[in-house]
mmCIF file of C-alpha atoms in Angstrom:
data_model
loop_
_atom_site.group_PDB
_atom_site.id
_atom_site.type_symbol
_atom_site.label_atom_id
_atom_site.label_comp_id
_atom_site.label_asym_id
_atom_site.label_seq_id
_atom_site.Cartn_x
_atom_site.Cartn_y
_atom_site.Cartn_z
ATOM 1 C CA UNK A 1 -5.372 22.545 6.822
ATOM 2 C CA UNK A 2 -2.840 19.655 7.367
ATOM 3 C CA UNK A 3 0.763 20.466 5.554
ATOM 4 C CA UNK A 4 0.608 16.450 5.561
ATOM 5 C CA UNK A 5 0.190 14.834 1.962
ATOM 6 C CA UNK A 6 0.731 11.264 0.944
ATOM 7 C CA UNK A 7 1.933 10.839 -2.832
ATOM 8 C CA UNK A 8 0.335 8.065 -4.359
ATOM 9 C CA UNK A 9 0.046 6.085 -7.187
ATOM 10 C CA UNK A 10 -3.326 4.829 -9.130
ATOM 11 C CA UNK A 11 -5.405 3.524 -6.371
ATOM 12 C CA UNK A 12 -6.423 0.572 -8.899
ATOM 13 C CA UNK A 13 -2.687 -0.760 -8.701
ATOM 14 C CA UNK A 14 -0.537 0.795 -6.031
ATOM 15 C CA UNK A 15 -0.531 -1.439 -3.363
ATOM 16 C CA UNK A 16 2.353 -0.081 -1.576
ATOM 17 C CA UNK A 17 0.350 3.065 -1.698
ATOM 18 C CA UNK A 18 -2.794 1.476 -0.309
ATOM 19 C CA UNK A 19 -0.497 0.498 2.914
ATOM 20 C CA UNK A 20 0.150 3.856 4.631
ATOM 21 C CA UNK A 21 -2.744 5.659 2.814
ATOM 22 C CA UNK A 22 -4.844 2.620 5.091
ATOM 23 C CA UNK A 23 -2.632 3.245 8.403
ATOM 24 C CA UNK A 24 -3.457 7.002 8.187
ATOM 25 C CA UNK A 25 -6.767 6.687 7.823
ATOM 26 C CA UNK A 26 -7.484 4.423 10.421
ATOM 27 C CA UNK A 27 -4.766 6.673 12.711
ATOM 28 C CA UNK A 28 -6.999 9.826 11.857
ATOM 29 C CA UNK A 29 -4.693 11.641 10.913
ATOM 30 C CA UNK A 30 -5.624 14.045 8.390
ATOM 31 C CA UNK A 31 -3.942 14.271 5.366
ATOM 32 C CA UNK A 32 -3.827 15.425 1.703
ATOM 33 C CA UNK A 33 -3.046 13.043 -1.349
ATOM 34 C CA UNK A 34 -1.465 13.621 -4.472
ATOM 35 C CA UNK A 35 -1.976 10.916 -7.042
ATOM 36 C CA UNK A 36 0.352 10.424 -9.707
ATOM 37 C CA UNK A 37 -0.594 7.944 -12.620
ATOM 38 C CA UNK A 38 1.732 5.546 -13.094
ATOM 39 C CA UNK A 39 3.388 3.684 -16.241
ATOM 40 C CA UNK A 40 3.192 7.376 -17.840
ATOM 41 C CA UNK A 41 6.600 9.351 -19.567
ATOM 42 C CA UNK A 42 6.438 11.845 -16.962
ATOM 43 C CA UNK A 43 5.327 9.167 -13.683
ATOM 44 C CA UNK A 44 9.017 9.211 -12.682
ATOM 45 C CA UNK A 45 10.019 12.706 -12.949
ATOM 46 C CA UNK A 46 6.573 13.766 -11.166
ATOM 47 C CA UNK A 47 7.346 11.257 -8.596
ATOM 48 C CA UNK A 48 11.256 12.377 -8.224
ATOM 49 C CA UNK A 49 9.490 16.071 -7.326
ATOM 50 C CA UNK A 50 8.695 14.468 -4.153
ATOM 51 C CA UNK A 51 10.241 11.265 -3.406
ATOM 52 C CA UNK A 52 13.884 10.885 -4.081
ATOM 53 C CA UNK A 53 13.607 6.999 -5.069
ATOM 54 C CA UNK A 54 11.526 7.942 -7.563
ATOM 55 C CA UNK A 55 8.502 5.493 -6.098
ATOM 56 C CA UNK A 56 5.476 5.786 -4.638
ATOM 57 C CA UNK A 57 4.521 5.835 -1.646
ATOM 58 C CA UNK A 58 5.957 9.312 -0.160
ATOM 59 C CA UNK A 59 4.632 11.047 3.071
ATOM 60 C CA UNK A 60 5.284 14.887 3.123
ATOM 61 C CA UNK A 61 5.020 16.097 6.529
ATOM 62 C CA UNK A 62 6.086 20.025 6.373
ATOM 63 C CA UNK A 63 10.026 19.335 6.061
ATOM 64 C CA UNK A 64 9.744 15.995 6.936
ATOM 65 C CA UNK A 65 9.918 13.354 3.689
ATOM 66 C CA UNK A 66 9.396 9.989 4.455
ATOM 67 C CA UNK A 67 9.055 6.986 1.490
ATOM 68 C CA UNK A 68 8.666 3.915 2.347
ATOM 69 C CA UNK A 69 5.575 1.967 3.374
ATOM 70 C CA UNK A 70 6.385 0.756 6.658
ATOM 71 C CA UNK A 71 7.888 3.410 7.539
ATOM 72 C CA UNK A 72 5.520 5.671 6.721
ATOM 73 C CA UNK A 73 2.915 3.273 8.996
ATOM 74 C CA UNK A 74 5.447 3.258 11.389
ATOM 75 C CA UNK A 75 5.650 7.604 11.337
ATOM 76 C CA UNK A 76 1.755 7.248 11.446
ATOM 77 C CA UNK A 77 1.812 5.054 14.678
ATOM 78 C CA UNK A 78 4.101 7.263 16.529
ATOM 79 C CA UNK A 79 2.354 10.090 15.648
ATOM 80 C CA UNK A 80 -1.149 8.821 16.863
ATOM 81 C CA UNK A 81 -0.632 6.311 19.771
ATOM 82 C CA UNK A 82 -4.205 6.333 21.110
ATOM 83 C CA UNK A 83 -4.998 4.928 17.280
ATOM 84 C CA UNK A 84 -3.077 1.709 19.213
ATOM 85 C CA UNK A 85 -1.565 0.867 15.391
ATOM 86 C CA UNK A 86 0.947 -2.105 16.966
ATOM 87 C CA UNK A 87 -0.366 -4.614 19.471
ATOM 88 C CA UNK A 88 0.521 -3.295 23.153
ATOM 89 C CA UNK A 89 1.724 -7.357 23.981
ATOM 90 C CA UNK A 90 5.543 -6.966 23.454
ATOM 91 C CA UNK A 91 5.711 -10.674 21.991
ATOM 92 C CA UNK A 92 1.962 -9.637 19.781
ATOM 93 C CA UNK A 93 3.904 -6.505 18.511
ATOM 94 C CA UNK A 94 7.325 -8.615 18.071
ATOM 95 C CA UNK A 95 5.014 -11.144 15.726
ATOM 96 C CA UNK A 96 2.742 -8.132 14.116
ATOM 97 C CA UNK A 97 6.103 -6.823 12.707
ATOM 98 C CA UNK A 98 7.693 -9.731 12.006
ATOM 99 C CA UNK A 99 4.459 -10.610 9.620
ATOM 100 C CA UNK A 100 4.256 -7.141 8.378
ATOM 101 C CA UNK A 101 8.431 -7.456 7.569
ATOM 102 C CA UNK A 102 8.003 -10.695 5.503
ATOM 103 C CA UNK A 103 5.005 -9.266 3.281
ATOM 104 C CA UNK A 104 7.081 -6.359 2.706
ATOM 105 C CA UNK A 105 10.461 -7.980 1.574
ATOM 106 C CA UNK A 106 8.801 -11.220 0.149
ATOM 107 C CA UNK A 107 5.466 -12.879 -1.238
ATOM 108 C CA UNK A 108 7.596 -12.156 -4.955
ATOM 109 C CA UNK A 109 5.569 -15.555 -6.571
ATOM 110 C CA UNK A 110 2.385 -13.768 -5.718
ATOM 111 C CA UNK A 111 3.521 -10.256 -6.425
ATOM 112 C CA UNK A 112 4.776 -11.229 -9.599
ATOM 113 C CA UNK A 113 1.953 -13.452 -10.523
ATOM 114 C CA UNK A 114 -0.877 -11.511 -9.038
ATOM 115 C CA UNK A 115 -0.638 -7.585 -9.551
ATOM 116 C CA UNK A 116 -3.115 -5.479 -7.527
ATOM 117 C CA UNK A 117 -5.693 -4.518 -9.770
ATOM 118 C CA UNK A 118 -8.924 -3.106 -8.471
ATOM 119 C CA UNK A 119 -10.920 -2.590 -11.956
ATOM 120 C CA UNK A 120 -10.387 -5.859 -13.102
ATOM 121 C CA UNK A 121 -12.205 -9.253 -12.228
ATOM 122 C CA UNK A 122 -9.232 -12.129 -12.837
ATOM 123 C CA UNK A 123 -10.357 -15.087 -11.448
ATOM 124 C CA UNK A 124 -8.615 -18.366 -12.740
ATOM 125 C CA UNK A 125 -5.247 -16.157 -13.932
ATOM 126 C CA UNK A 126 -1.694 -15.921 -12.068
ATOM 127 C CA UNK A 127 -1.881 -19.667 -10.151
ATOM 128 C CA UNK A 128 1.464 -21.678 -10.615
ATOM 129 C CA UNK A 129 4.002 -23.401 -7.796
ATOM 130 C CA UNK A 130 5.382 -19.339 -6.576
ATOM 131 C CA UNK A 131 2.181 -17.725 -5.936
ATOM 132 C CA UNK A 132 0.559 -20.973 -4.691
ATOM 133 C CA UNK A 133 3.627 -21.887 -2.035
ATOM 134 C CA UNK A 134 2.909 -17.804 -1.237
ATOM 135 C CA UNK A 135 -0.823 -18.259 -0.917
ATOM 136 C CA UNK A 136 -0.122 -21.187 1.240
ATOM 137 C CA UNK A 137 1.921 -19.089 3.141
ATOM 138 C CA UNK A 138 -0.021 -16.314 3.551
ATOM 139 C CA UNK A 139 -2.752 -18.026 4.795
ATOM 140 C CA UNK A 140 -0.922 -20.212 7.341
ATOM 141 C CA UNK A 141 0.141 -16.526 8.725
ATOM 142 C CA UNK A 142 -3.311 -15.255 9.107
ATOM 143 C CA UNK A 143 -4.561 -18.306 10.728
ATOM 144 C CA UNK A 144 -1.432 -17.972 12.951
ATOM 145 C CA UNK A 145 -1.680 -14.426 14.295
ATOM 146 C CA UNK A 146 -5.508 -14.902 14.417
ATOM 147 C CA UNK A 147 -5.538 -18.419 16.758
ATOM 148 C CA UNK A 148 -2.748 -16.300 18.998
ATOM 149 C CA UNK A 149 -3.283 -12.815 19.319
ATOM 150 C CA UNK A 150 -7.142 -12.210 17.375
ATOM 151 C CA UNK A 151 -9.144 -12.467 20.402
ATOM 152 C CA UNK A 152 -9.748 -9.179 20.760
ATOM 153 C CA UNK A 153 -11.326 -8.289 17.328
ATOM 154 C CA UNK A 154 -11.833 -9.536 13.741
ATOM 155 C CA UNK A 155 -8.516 -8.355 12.472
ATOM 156 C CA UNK A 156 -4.804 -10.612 12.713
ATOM 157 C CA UNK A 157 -3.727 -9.071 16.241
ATOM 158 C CA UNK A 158 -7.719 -8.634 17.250
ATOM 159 C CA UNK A 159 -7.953 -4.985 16.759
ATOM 160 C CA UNK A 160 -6.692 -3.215 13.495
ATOM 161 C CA UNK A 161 -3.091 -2.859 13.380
ATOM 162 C CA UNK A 162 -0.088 -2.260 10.954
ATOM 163 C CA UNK A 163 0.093 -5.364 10.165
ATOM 164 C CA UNK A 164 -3.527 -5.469 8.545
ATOM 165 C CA UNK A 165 -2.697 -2.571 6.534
ATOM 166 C CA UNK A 166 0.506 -4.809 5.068
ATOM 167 C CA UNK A 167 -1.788 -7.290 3.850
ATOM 168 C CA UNK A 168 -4.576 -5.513 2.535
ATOM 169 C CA UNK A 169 -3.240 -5.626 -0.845
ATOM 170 C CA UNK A 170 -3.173 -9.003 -0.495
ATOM 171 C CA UNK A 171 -6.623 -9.447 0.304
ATOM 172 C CA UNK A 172 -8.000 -7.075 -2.852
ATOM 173 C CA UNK A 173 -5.477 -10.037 -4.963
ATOM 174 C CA UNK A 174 -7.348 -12.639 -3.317
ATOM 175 C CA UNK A 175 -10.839 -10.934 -4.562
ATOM 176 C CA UNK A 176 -9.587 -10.005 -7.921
ATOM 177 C CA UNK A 177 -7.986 -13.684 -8.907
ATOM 178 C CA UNK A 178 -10.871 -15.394 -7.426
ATOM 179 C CA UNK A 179 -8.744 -17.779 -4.789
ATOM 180 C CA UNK A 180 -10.062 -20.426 -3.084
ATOM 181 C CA UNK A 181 -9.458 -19.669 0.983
ATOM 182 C CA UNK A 182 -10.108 -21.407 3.930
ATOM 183 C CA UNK A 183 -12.853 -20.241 6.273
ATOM 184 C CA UNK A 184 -10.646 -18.427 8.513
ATOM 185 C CA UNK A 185 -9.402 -16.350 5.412
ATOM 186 C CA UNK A 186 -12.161 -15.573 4.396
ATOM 187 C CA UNK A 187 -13.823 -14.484 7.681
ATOM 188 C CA UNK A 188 -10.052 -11.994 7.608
ATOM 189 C CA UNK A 189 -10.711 -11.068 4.465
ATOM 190 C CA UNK A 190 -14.704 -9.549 5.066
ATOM 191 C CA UNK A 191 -13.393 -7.388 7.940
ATOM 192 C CA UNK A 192 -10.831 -5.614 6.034
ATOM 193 C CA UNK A 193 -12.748 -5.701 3.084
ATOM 194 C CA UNK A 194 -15.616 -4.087 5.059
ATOM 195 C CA UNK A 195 -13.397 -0.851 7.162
ATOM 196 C CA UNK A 196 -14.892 2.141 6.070
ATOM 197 C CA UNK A 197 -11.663 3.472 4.729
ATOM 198 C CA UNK A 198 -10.958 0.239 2.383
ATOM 199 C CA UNK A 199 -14.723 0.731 0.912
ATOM 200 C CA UNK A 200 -13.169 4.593 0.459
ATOM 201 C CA UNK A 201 -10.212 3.675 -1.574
ATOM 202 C CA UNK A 202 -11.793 0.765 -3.473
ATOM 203 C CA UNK A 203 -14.577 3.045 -4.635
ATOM 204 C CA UNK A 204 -12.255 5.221 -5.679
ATOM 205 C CA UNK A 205 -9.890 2.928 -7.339
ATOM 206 C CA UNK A 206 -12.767 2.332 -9.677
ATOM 207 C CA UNK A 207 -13.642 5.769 -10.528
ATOM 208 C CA UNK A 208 -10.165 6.317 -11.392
ATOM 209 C CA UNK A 209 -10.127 6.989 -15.593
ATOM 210 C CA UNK A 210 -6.594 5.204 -15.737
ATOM 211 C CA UNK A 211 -6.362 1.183 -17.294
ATOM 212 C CA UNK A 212 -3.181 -0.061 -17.006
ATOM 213 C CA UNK A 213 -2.501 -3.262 -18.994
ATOM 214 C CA UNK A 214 -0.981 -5.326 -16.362
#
């Protein structure tokens, strides 16, 4: 059995979770998880055991600790290069982590606005001027990376990559607030909806016995 275990948080809400747990899967790499409900008196100090920001995502690999998202896709991608989990272009892979660095540093109107929540149908809630500019944004990216590099596949950089797993959570916000996308969206949007391992989580996310009230 693998020593490697990924500390999560709800699958329902954890997005940052839903980013590595995604790049492992589709790395096959076998791993363990640990899932640690959040917004609970002991979610920090059953978190700290692990993780020494006291967040979620952490990767335990034997000695090795790693906690951060990216990084921890990153960790995944070295470890498993057949899995191909950047774009083999140098200028694809420059852009593929230059998207996947912007969704994880920014996107704050939409983050703010529109929480991951996988139990939950929201359509018509968390729309003003942030998350709309982000939205905007967002979707100019995707249409981007797909008219460049998507040749090769459904996914931003044609085959599944890092990046994809970055914006994931982005998608399940899309579902769950009920936005209004353009066709090229939306075609993005059914193949990551549609991976085997996304059907995994999302199943699970709603089996999961913990509502949190966003």
């Amino acid at each position: 059995m693998s020593e490697r275990t990924l500390i999560l948080g709800n699958k329902a809400y954890s997005s940052w979770s839903l980013r590595p747990w995604l790049a492992l899967k589709q790395a096959g790499l076998p791993f363990a998880e640990t899932v640690i409900p959040l917004r609970q008196p002991d979610t920090r100090d059953r978190i700290l055991a692990h993780s020494p920001t006291g967040k979620v995502p952490c990767l335990i690999d034997g000695d090795r600790v790693i906690w951060d998202s990216l990084a921890i896709c990153e960790y995944a991608a070295e470890l498993a290069p057949a899995a191909v989990l950047w774009p083999e272009d140098s200028y694809a892979r420059a852009v593929a982590r230059s998207a996947s660095a912007e969704m994880h540093s920014g996107f704050v109107g939409l983050r703010n606005a529109m929480s991951m929540d996988l139990k939950t149908d929201r359509s018509g809630q968390g729309l003003n001027p942030d998350s709309a500019a982000d939205i905007a944004r967002v979707q100019a990216l995707w249409a981007d990376c797909r008219a460049r590099f998507g040749q090769g596949g459904p996914f931003l950089f044609g085959r599944f990559s890092v990046a994809d797993a970055m914006y994931a959570p982005v998608v399940t916000r899309f579902v769950t607030y009920g936005v209004a996308v353009d066709e090229t969206a939306r075609a993005y949007m059914d193949a990551v909806l549609n991976l085997p391992a996304m059907r995994e989580w999302t199943a699970a996310a709603k089996a999961e016995p913990w509502v949190l009230d966003l």
